[in-house]
Coordinates of C-alpha atoms and ligand atoms in Angstrom, one line a residue:
M1 CA 32.4 13.4 -3.6
Q2 CA 29.3 15.1 -2.2
A3 CA 26.1 13.5 -3.6
Q4 CA 23.9 15.8 -5.8
T5 CA 20.6 16.7 -4.2
T6 CA 17.6 17.0 -6.4
S7 CA 16.6 20.6 -6.6
V8 CA 13.3 21.0 -4.8
E9 CA 10.5 22.4 -6.8
P10 CA 9.3 25.9 -5.7
E11 CA 5.8 24.5 -5.4
V12 CA 7.1 21.9 -2.9
T13 CA 8.9 24.6 -0.9
S14 CA 5.8 26.8 -0.9
Y15 CA 3.5 23.8 0.1
L16 CA 5.7 22.9 3.0
S17 CA 6.3 26.5 4.2
S18 CA 2.7 27.3 5.2
D19 CA 2.1 27.5 8.9
H20 CA 0.2 24.2 8.7
I21 CA -1.7 22.2 6.1
Q22 CA -5.4 21.9 6.7
M23 CA -7.8 19.0 6.2
F24 CA -9.9 18.7 3.0
V25 CA -13.6 18.3 3.9
G26 CA -16.6 19.0 1.7
G27 CA -14.4 20.6 -1.0
K28 CA -13.0 23.1 1.5
W29 CA -9.7 23.5 3.5
T30 CA -10.4 23.5 7.2
D31 CA -8.7 23.3 10.6
S32 CA -9.6 20.5 12.9
D33 CA -12.2 21.3 15.6
S34 CA -9.6 20.9 18.3
G35 CA -7.1 23.1 16.5
E36 CA -4.5 20.3 17.2
M37 CA -1.6 19.7 14.8
L38 CA 0.6 16.8 13.9
D39 CA 4.3 17.3 13.1
V40 CA 5.5 15.7 9.9
I41 CA 9.1 14.5 10.0
D42 CA 11.6 14.1 7.1
P43 CA 13.1 10.7 8.2
G44 CA 16.2 11.4 6.1
F45 CA 17.1 14.4 8.4
G46 CA 15.0 13.4 11.4
R47 CA 13.5 16.9 11.5
R48 CA 10.1 18.5 11.1
I49 CA 9.2 19.6 7.6
A50 CA 5.5 20.5 8.0
R51 CA 2.6 20.5 10.4
V52 CA -0.9 19.3 9.5
S53 CA -4.2 19.7 11.2
A54 CA -4.9 16.6 13.4
G55 CA -8.4 15.5 12.8
G56 CA -10.4 13.9 15.6
A57 CA -13.8 12.2 15.9
S58 CA -15.8 15.3 15.2
D59 CA -13.8 16.1 12.1
I60 CA -14.3 12.6 10.8
G61 CA -18.0 13.1 11.5
R62 CA -18.0 16.3 9.4
A63 CA -16.2 14.5 6.6
V64 CA -18.6 11.6 6.6
D65 CA -21.6 14.0 6.6
A66 CA -20.0 15.9 3.6
A67 CA -19.5 12.6 1.8
Q68 CA -23.1 11.5 2.6
D69 CA -24.5 14.8 1.3
A70 CA -22.5 14.5 -1.9
F71 CA -23.7 11.0 -2.4
R72 CA -27.4 12.0 -1.8
R73 CA -27.2 15.0 -4.1
G74 CA -26.5 12.4 -6.8
S75 CA -24.3 14.7 -8.8
W76 CA -21.6 12.0 -8.6
A77 CA -23.4 8.8 -7.9
K78 CA -26.1 9.3 -10.6
M79 CA -23.8 10.9 -13.2
P80 CA -23.5 8.7 -16.3
A81 CA -20.4 6.5 -16.0
N82 CA -18.7 8.0 -19.0
D83 CA -19.1 11.6 -17.7
R84 CA -17.7 10.5 -14.3
A85 CA -14.8 8.8 -16.1
V86 CA -14.0 12.1 -17.8
I87 CA -13.5 13.8 -14.4
I88 CA -11.5 10.9 -13.1
H89 CA -9.3 11.0 -16.2
R90 CA -8.8 14.8 -15.6
L91 CA -7.7 14.0 -12.1
A92 CA -5.2 11.4 -13.4
D93 CA -3.9 14.0 -15.9
L94 CA -3.3 16.4 -13.0
V95 CA -1.5 13.7 -11.0
D96 CA 0.8 13.3 -14.0
K97 CA 1.3 17.0 -14.4
H98 CA 2.3 17.3 -10.8
R99 CA 4.4 14.1 -10.8
R100 CA 7.6 15.8 -9.9
V101 CA 6.1 17.8 -7.1
L102 CA 4.2 14.7 -5.7
A103 CA 7.3 12.5 -6.0
Q104 CA 9.5 15.0 -4.1
I105 CA 6.9 15.4 -1.3
E106 CA 6.6 11.6 -1.1
S107 CA 10.3 11.1 -0.9
M108 CA 10.7 13.8 1.9
D109 CA 7.8 12.4 3.8
V110 CA 8.5 8.6 3.6
G111 CA 12.2 8.8 3.0
K112 CA 12.1 6.8 -0.2
P113 CA 14.5 7.4 -3.1
I114 CA 13.1 10.0 -5.6
S115 CA 13.7 7.4 -8.4
Q116 CA 11.2 5.1 -6.7
S117 CA 8.5 7.7 -5.9
Y118 CA 8.9 9.3 -9.4
N119 CA 9.0 6.0 -11.4
Y120 CA 6.9 3.7 -9.3
D121 CA 4.6 5.3 -6.7
I122 CA 3.1 8.3 -8.5
P123 CA 2.6 6.8 -11.9
K124 CA 0.6 4.0 -10.3
V125 CA -1.9 6.6 -9.0
S126 CA -2.8 8.0 -12.4
E127 CA -2.7 4.5 -13.9
S128 CA -5.2 3.2 -11.3
L129 CA -7.5 6.2 -11.8
R130 CA -7.6 5.6 -15.6
F131 CA -7.9 1.9 -15.3
Y132 CA -11.0 1.9 -13.2
A133 CA -12.5 4.9 -14.9
D134 CA -12.3 3.0 -18.3
L135 CA -13.5 -0.2 -16.8
S136 CA -16.5 1.5 -15.2
V137 CA -17.6 2.8 -18.6
H138 CA -17.7 -0.8 -19.9
T139 CA -19.3 -2.4 -16.9
R140 CA -22.9 -3.5 -17.4
R141 CA -25.1 -2.2 -14.6
R142 CA -28.2 -4.0 -15.6
E143 CA -28.3 -7.8 -16.2
P144 CA -31.5 -9.6 -17.1
I145 CA -32.2 -12.8 -15.2
A146 CA -33.9 -15.7 -17.0
V147 CA -36.6 -16.7 -14.5
S148 CA -39.9 -18.5 -15.2
G149 CA -43.0 -16.4 -14.9
Y150 CA -41.2 -13.1 -14.2
E151 CA -39.4 -10.2 -15.8
S152 CA -36.4 -9.7 -13.7
Y153 CA -33.0 -8.0 -13.7
T154 CA -30.2 -7.0 -11.4
N155 CA -29.0 -3.5 -11.1
K156 CA -25.6 -2.5 -9.7
Q157 CA -25.7 0.4 -7.3
P158 CA -22.8 2.1 -5.5
Y159 CA -22.8 1.8 -1.7
G160 CA -22.6 5.4 -0.5
V161 CA -19.8 6.6 1.7
C162 CA -16.7 4.4 1.7
G163 CA -14.1 4.8 4.4
F164 CA -10.4 4.3 3.7
I165 CA -7.5 4.1 6.2
F166 CA -4.0 3.8 4.8
P167 CA -0.5 3.1 6.2
W168 CA 2.6 5.2 5.7
N169 CA 4.7 3.1 3.4
F170 CA 3.1 3.9 0.0
P171 CA 0.8 6.8 0.9
L172 CA -0.4 8.2 -2.4
Q173 CA 0.0 5.0 -4.4
L174 CA -2.3 3.1 -1.9
L175 CA -4.7 6.0 -1.9
G176 CA -4.9 5.9 -5.7
I177 CA -5.2 2.2 -6.0
G178 CA -7.7 2.1 -3.1
I179 CA -10.2 4.9 -4.0
A180 CA -10.1 4.7 -7.8
P181 CA -12.6 1.7 -8.0
A182 CA -14.9 3.2 -5.3
L183 CA -15.0 6.5 -7.2
A184 CA -15.5 5.0 -10.6
A185 CA -18.5 3.0 -9.2
G186 CA -20.1 6.3 -8.0
N187 CA -19.3 6.1 -4.3
T188 CA -18.0 9.0 -2.2
V189 CA -15.0 8.6 0.0
V190 CA -13.4 9.7 3.3
V191 CA -9.7 9.0 3.5
K192 CA -7.6 8.9 6.7
P193 CA -3.9 8.8 5.8
A194 CA -1.3 7.6 8.2
E195 CA -0.2 10.2 10.7
D196 CA 3.5 9.8 9.7
T197 CA 2.9 10.5 6.0
P198 CA -0.1 12.7 5.3
L199 CA 1.5 15.2 2.9
T200 CA 0.8 13.8 -0.6
S201 CA -2.7 12.7 0.3
L202 CA -3.5 16.3 1.3
Y203 CA -1.8 17.7 -1.8
F204 CA -4.1 15.3 -3.8
G205 CA -7.0 17.3 -2.4
K206 CA -5.8 20.4 -4.3
L207 CA -5.8 18.3 -7.5
V208 CA -9.3 17.0 -6.7
Q209 CA -10.5 20.6 -6.6
Q210 CA -8.8 21.5 -9.9
A211 CA -10.2 18.4 -11.6
G212 CA -13.8 19.6 -10.9
V213 CA -14.7 16.6 -8.7
P214 CA -17.9 17.7 -6.9
D215 CA -17.5 18.9 -3.3
G216 CA -17.7 16.2 -0.7
V217 CA -16.9 13.3 -3.1
I218 CA -13.3 13.0 -1.8
N219 CA -12.4 14.1 1.7
V220 CA -9.0 13.8 3.4
V221 CA -8.7 13.9 7.2
P222 CA -5.3 13.3 8.7
G223 CA -5.1 12.3 12.3
L224 CA -4.0 9.6 14.8
G225 CA -5.2 6.1 14.4
R226 CA -6.7 5.8 17.9
T227 CA -8.8 9.0 17.4
A228 CA -9.5 9.7 13.7
G229 CA -8.9 6.2 12.5
A230 CA -11.1 4.6 15.2
A231 CA -13.8 7.2 14.5
L232 CA -13.9 6.4 10.8
A233 CA -13.9 2.6 11.4
S234 CA -16.8 2.9 13.8
S235 CA -18.8 5.6 11.9
K236 CA -22.4 4.7 11.4
G237 CA -22.5 6.9 8.3
I238 CA -20.1 4.7 6.2
R239 CA -21.5 1.9 4.0
R240 CA -18.2 0.2 3.2
M241 CA -14.7 0.2 4.7
S242 CA -11.3 -0.5 3.4
F243 CA -8.3 -0.8 5.7
T244 CA -4.6 -1.2 4.8
G245 CA -2.1 -1.7 7.6
S246 CA -1.1 -4.2 10.3
P247 CA -3.1 -7.3 11.2
E248 CA -3.4 -6.0 14.8
T249 CA -5.1 -2.7 13.7
G250 CA -7.0 -4.6 11.0
R251 CA -8.6 -6.7 13.7
S252 CA -9.9 -3.7 15.6
V253 CA -11.1 -2.0 12.4
A254 CA -13.0 -5.2 11.4
E255 CA -14.5 -5.5 14.9
A256 CA -15.8 -1.9 14.8
C257 CA -17.2 -2.5 11.3
G258 CA -18.7 -5.8 12.4
R259 CA -20.7 -4.0 15.2
N260 CA -22.2 -1.7 12.5
L261 CA -22.6 -4.5 9.9
V262 CA -20.4 -2.6 7.5
P263 CA -18.5 -4.8 5.0
V264 CA -14.8 -4.4 5.3
K265 CA -11.8 -5.1 3.0
L266 CA -8.5 -5.8 4.8
E267 CA -5.1 -5.5 3.2
L268 CA -2.7 -6.5 5.9
G269 CA 0.9 -7.5 6.5
G270 CA 3.0 -10.3 5.1
K271 CA 6.0 -12.5 5.6
G272 CA 6.8 -13.3 1.9
A273 CA 8.9 -16.2 1.0
A274 CA 11.2 -16.6 -2.1
V275 CA 11.8 -20.3 -3.1
V276 CA 15.1 -20.4 -5.1
F277 CA 15.8 -23.6 -7.0
D278 CA 19.4 -24.7 -7.9
D279 CA 18.8 -24.3 -11.7
V280 CA 18.3 -20.6 -11.4
D281 CA 20.4 -17.8 -12.9
L282 CA 22.1 -17.2 -9.6
A283 CA 23.3 -13.6 -10.2
S284 CA 19.9 -12.4 -11.4
A285 CA 18.0 -14.1 -8.6
A286 CA 20.3 -12.7 -5.9
K287 CA 20.0 -9.3 -7.4
G288 CA 16.3 -9.6 -7.7
L289 CA 15.9 -10.5 -4.1
S290 CA 18.3 -7.9 -2.8
N291 CA 16.4 -5.3 -4.8
A292 CA 13.2 -6.5 -3.3
L293 CA 14.6 -6.4 0.2
T294 CA 15.8 -2.8 -0.1
L295 CA 12.8 -1.4 -2.0
N296 CA 11.4 1.3 0.3
A297 CA 14.0 0.2 2.9
G298 CA 12.1 -3.2 3.3
Q299 CA 8.9 -1.5 4.4
V300 CA 6.9 -3.3 1.8
C301 CA 4.0 -5.6 2.8
C302 CA 4.5 -8.0 -0.1
T303 CA 8.3 -8.2 -0.2
A304 CA 10.3 -11.4 0.2
T305 CA 12.0 -11.7 3.6
R306 CA 12.1 -15.5 4.0
W307 CA 14.7 -16.7 1.5
L308 CA 14.5 -20.4 1.0
I309 CA 17.5 -21.6 -1.0
Q310 CA 18.0 -25.1 -2.4
E311 CA 20.9 -26.5 -0.3
D312 CA 23.4 -27.1 -3.0
I313 CA 23.5 -23.4 -4.1
L314 CA 23.1 -22.0 -0.6
D315 CA 26.6 -20.7 0.0
K316 CA 27.1 -19.3 -3.5
F317 CA 23.7 -17.6 -3.4
V318 CA 24.3 -16.0 0.1
D319 CA 27.8 -14.8 -1.0
Q320 CA 26.3 -13.1 -4.1
A321 CA 23.3 -11.6 -2.2
V322 CA 25.4 -10.3 0.6
S323 CA 27.8 -8.6 -1.9
D324 CA 24.8 -7.1 -3.7
L325 CA 23.4 -5.8 -0.4
Q326 CA 26.7 -4.3 0.7
A327 CA 26.8 -2.3 -2.5
V328 CA 23.5 -0.7 -2.0
K329 CA 23.9 3.1 -1.7
I330 CA 22.1 4.4 1.4
G331 CA 21.2 8.0 1.6
H332 CA 18.6 10.7 1.7
G333 CA 15.7 10.1 -0.7
L334 CA 16.4 13.3 -2.7
E335 CA 20.1 12.6 -3.3
S336 CA 20.9 11.3 -6.7
G337 CA 22.1 7.7 -6.7
T338 CA 20.4 6.8 -3.4
E339 CA 19.1 3.2 -3.7
M340 CA 17.8 2.9 -0.1
G341 CA 16.6 5.7 2.1
P342 CA 16.0 5.7 5.9
L343 CA 13.2 3.9 7.7
V344 CA 10.1 6.1 8.1
S345 CA 10.5 7.0 11.8
Q346 CA 12.5 6.5 15.0
K347 CA 9.7 4.1 16.1
Q348 CA 10.2 1.9 13.0
K349 CA 14.0 2.0 13.4
D350 CA 13.7 0.8 17.0
R351 CA 11.3 -2.0 15.8
V352 CA 13.8 -3.2 13.2
L353 CA 16.8 -3.1 15.6
G354 CA 14.7 -4.8 18.3
Y355 CA 14.0 -7.7 15.9
L356 CA 17.6 -8.1 15.0
K357 CA 18.5 -8.3 18.6
K358 CA 15.7 -10.8 19.4
G359 CA 16.6 -12.9 16.4
E360 CA 20.2 -13.1 17.4
D361 CA 19.2 -13.8 21.1
E362 CA 17.1 -16.7 19.8
G363 CA 20.2 -18.2 18.0
A364 CA 20.0 -16.8 14.5
K365 CA 23.3 -16.7 12.7
T366 CA 24.3 -13.3 11.2
L367 CA 25.4 -13.6 7.6
L368 CA 25.3 -9.8 7.0
S369 CA 25.3 -7.7 10.1
G370 CA 22.7 -4.9 9.8
G371 CA 22.0 -2.1 12.2
A372 CA 21.9 1.6 12.7
V373 CA 24.1 3.6 10.4
S374 CA 25.1 7.3 10.5
I375 CA 25.0 9.0 7.2
K376 CA 27.3 12.1 6.9
G377 CA 25.2 15.3 6.9
H378 CA 22.1 13.3 8.0
E379 CA 23.2 12.1 11.4
S380 CA 19.7 12.4 12.9
G381 CA 18.1 10.4 10.1
F382 CA 16.6 6.9 10.7
Y383 CA 19.1 4.9 8.6
V384 CA 19.8 1.2 8.9
T385 CA 21.8 -1.2 6.7
P386 CA 20.4 -4.4 5.3
A387 CA 20.8 -7.6 7.3
V388 CA 20.8 -11.3 6.5
L389 CA 20.2 -13.9 9.2
A390 CA 19.9 -17.6 9.0
G391 CA 18.8 -20.5 11.2
S392 CA 15.8 -22.3 12.5
P393 CA 12.4 -21.7 10.9
D394 CA 11.1 -21.1 14.5
N395 CA 13.2 -18.0 15.1
I396 CA 11.2 -14.9 15.6
C397 CA 12.8 -13.2 12.6
A398 CA 11.6 -16.2 10.4
K399 CA 8.1 -15.8 11.6
E400 CA 7.1 -12.2 12.3
E401 CA 6.9 -9.3 9.9
I402 CA 9.8 -7.0 10.7
F403 CA 9.1 -4.4 8.0
G404 CA 12.7 -3.4 7.4
P405 CA 15.6 -4.7 5.2
V406 CA 16.1 -8.0 7.0
A407 CA 16.2 -11.3 5.1
Y408 CA 16.1 -14.7 6.9
V409 CA 17.8 -17.6 5.0
M410 CA 16.7 -21.2 5.2
P411 CA 17.9 -24.2 3.1
F412 CA 15.6 -26.8 1.5
R413 CA 16.2 -30.1 -0.1
N414 CA 13.3 -30.6 -2.6
E415 CA 10.0 -29.2 -3.7
D416 CA 7.9 -30.8 -0.9
D417 CA 10.4 -29.5 1.7
A418 CA 10.2 -26.0 0.3
I419 CA 6.4 -26.0 0.2
E420 CA 6.1 -27.2 3.7
L421 CA 8.5 -24.5 5.0
V422 CA 6.7 -21.7 3.2
N423 CA 3.3 -22.8 4.3
R424 CA 4.2 -22.7 8.0
S425 CA 3.4 -19.0 8.0
D426 CA 0.0 -17.7 8.9
Y427 CA 0.6 -14.8 6.6
G428 CA -0.4 -15.3 3.0
L429 CA 0.3 -12.2 0.9
A430 CA 3.1 -12.7 -1.7
N431 CA 5.7 -15.4 -2.5
S432 CA 8.0 -16.0 -5.4
V433 CA 9.5 -19.1 -7.1
W434 CA 12.8 -18.8 -8.9
T435 CA 13.7 -21.4 -11.4
K436 CA 14.2 -21.9 -15.2
D437 CA 11.6 -24.7 -15.1
I438 CA 8.2 -23.0 -15.6
D439 CA 6.2 -26.1 -15.0
K440 CA 7.9 -26.5 -11.6
A441 CA 7.4 -22.8 -10.9
N442 CA 3.7 -23.0 -11.5
R443 CA 3.3 -26.3 -9.7
V444 CA 5.1 -25.0 -6.6
A445 CA 3.2 -21.6 -6.8
E446 CA -0.1 -23.3 -6.8
S447 CA 0.8 -25.3 -3.7
L448 CA 1.5 -22.3 -1.7
V449 CA -1.1 -20.9 0.7
V450 CA -0.9 -17.3 -0.5
G451 CA -2.9 -14.8 -2.6
I452 CA -0.1 -13.6 -4.8
N453 CA 2.7 -15.6 -6.5
Y454 CA 5.6 -14.3 -8.6
V455 CA 7.9 -16.3 -10.8
N456 CA 11.5 -15.1 -11.2
T457 CA 10.5 -11.6 -9.9
H458 CA 9.1 -10.1 -6.7
N459 CA 7.0 -7.0 -5.8
D460 CA 5.6 -6.3 -9.3
I461 CA 2.1 -4.9 -9.3
P462 CA 0.7 -4.8 -12.9
M463 CA -2.7 -3.2 -13.1
G464 CA -5.4 -5.8 -13.5
V465 CA -3.6 -8.6 -11.6
P466 CA -5.5 -9.0 -8.3
F467 CA -3.4 -8.2 -5.2
N468 CA -5.0 -9.9 -2.3
G469 CA -3.8 -11.4 0.9
W470 CA -5.0 -14.6 2.5
N471 CA -5.4 -15.6 6.2
R472 CA -3.5 -13.2 8.4
S473 CA -2.7 -11.0 5.3
G474 CA -6.3 -9.9 4.8
F475 CA -9.6 -10.6 3.2
G476 CA -12.4 -9.0 1.3
G477 CA -11.4 -8.9 -2.3
G478 CA -8.0 -7.3 -2.5
V479 CA -7.0 -4.4 -4.9
L480 CA -5.8 -3.8 -8.4
G481 CA -8.0 -6.4 -10.1
A482 CA -10.8 -5.8 -12.6
D483 CA -13.1 -7.5 -10.0
T484 CA -12.2 -4.8 -7.5
L485 CA -14.5 -2.4 -9.2
L486 CA -17.4 -4.8 -8.6
D487 CA -16.6 -4.8 -4.8
Y488 CA -17.8 -1.2 -4.8
F489 CA -21.3 -2.0 -6.3
R490 CA -24.0 -3.9 -4.6
N491 CA -26.6 -5.8 -6.6
Q492 CA -30.2 -4.8 -6.4
S493 CA -33.0 -6.9 -8.1
V494 CA -36.1 -5.6 -9.8
T495 CA -38.8 -8.2 -10.5
R496 CA -42.4 -8.2 -11.8
P497 CA -44.7 -11.0 -12.8
R498 CA -44.7 -11.6 -16.6
T499 CA -48.1 -10.7 -18.0
Ligands
NAD1 P1 -0.9 0.4 11.3 O1 -1.9 -0.7 11.4 O2 -0.2 0.8 12.6 O3 -1.6 1.7 10.8 C1 -2.3 1.8 9.6 C2 -3.3 2.9 9.6 O4 -4.3 2.5 10.6 C3 -2.8 4.3 10.0 O5 -3.5 5.2 9.2 C4 -3.1 4.4 11.5 O6 -3.3 5.7 11.9 C5 -4.5 3.7 11.5 N1 -4.8 3.2 12.8 C6 -4.0 2.9 13.9 N2 -4.8 2.5 14.9 C7 -6.1 2.5 14.5 C8 -7.3 2.2 15.2 N3 -7.4 1.8 16.4 N4 -8.4 2.3 14.4 C9 -8.4 2.7 13.1 N5 -7.3 3.1 12.5 C10 -6.1 3.0 13.2 O7 0.1 0.0 10.2 P2 1.4 0.8 9.7 O8 2.5 0.6 10.7 O9 1.0 2.2 9.3 O10 1.7 0.0 8.3 C11 2.5 -1.1 8.3 C12 1.6 -2.3 8.1 O11 0.8 -2.2 6.9 C13 2.4 -3.6 7.8 O12 1.9 -4.7 8.5 C14 2.3 -3.8 6.3 O13 2.5 -5.1 5.9 C15 0.9 -3.3 6.1 N6 0.6 -3.0 4.7 C16 -0.2 -3.9 3.9 C17 -0.4 -3.6 2.6 C18 -1.3 -4.5 1.7 O14 -1.7 -4.1 0.6 N7 -1.6 -5.8 2.2 C19 0.1 -2.5 2.0 C20 0.9 -1.6 2.8 C21 1.1 -1.9 4.1

């Protein structure tokens, strides 16, 4: 039977049918100075669905200038927090109102199932905006300091222009989570979305206009990393930087920021581990991990790709997980029932297939053979099937971030053994522990060198729970926590002698 395709909203058709989508700078839609364009590909069909203006260094310069002007005007930075919160709430309401449109654009751009973009990605954007808007209203700006002989207080001030560079896997969700605290604190922002997936970030610009956010407070400049991204990271006009992406690019962004003494927050890659003990509910753990592996076709920084299974349940667990993964319905993101879409690009597909080959060349045993798959009617799409490998912890697939639906299974004997295996990784983003014994779960979790631990689940991101990577997975404060708002203020002191 032919799968039903979600009917595309007329607004989506009209958005994508323009000759090209311009950049959003200083509250206006504008072409790039060079007039260059980027093609945007629907990875489910492997064909172009839109063109966007490709920003370069001068366009980033214009956007930073616009954001600086907006900050200096003070109509945003000096606005009372509750008035600013009203505007941010209005923006959140508009995101909700356009949820269907945004979810469809996100699915076509990234390839993810509409159920994921509609139920998971887009709602997180409005939730983040509201969370930080509300928090900012209740955050004390002035704190008296008890100091002998003086009257003194600290005063929280926004930084100024904050730069944001995002990857392609959760484009609008990461944008929302990222910029909400910066905006709520009174900063202005310049966003550089990933070149593969700029569409929802640009559509967000339309909502920014409708919400009445003052011109220049939010600017969106799509473009290549080596041009627009590098220009933003090395701009002398920004006062704070936030980068989400690979450790390799994160290093060059941090170097550029270091040269200008600009503080930077890095949210980088991961090689998450799941530690599954033998007392677990085997069916639900296997299902939980196969769902985690196929979420966004495995292109999830925090997902679990190293599966450590206690040795006496290893075979049963693998059988169950393999059967769950074989049942996953692969298809175009807009087709009903699709559980896993394509990878985002041919480049990403080549990367995943390359890792499978290297892993097998290094001696990994294949428990579920993954690889390229042709989907009827979508033969040019970038589809792969999930794979499960097993073998030595020194195998390349056990160590490096593949960023696709590939799990690597390793057995362990006891708690100490599991902790040692997990902590071999330089990455430290997100792990999970699966057991009915909550004391054991917490004990093991606290022994892992990682920023985020889950127990009997994986990939959840409740608002308010800090999401921050350690070591090769990043530094600088993370996202999603209440403290993240404070990262976008700097403390100023005011002191006078007591008379
Ligand atoms: P990437 O590092 O290749 O690109 C990320 C962004 O950086 C893109 O916008 C790109 O254009 C830009 N960029 C590239 N070169 C640049 C340069 N020289 N200077 C400035 N900017 C540059 O990463 P990707 O392939 O888009 O995303 C995948 C990576 O992102 C994975 O490692 C994944 O784990 C990570 N990620 C981390 C988180 C997190 O919260 N920790 C979330 C999502 C993705």
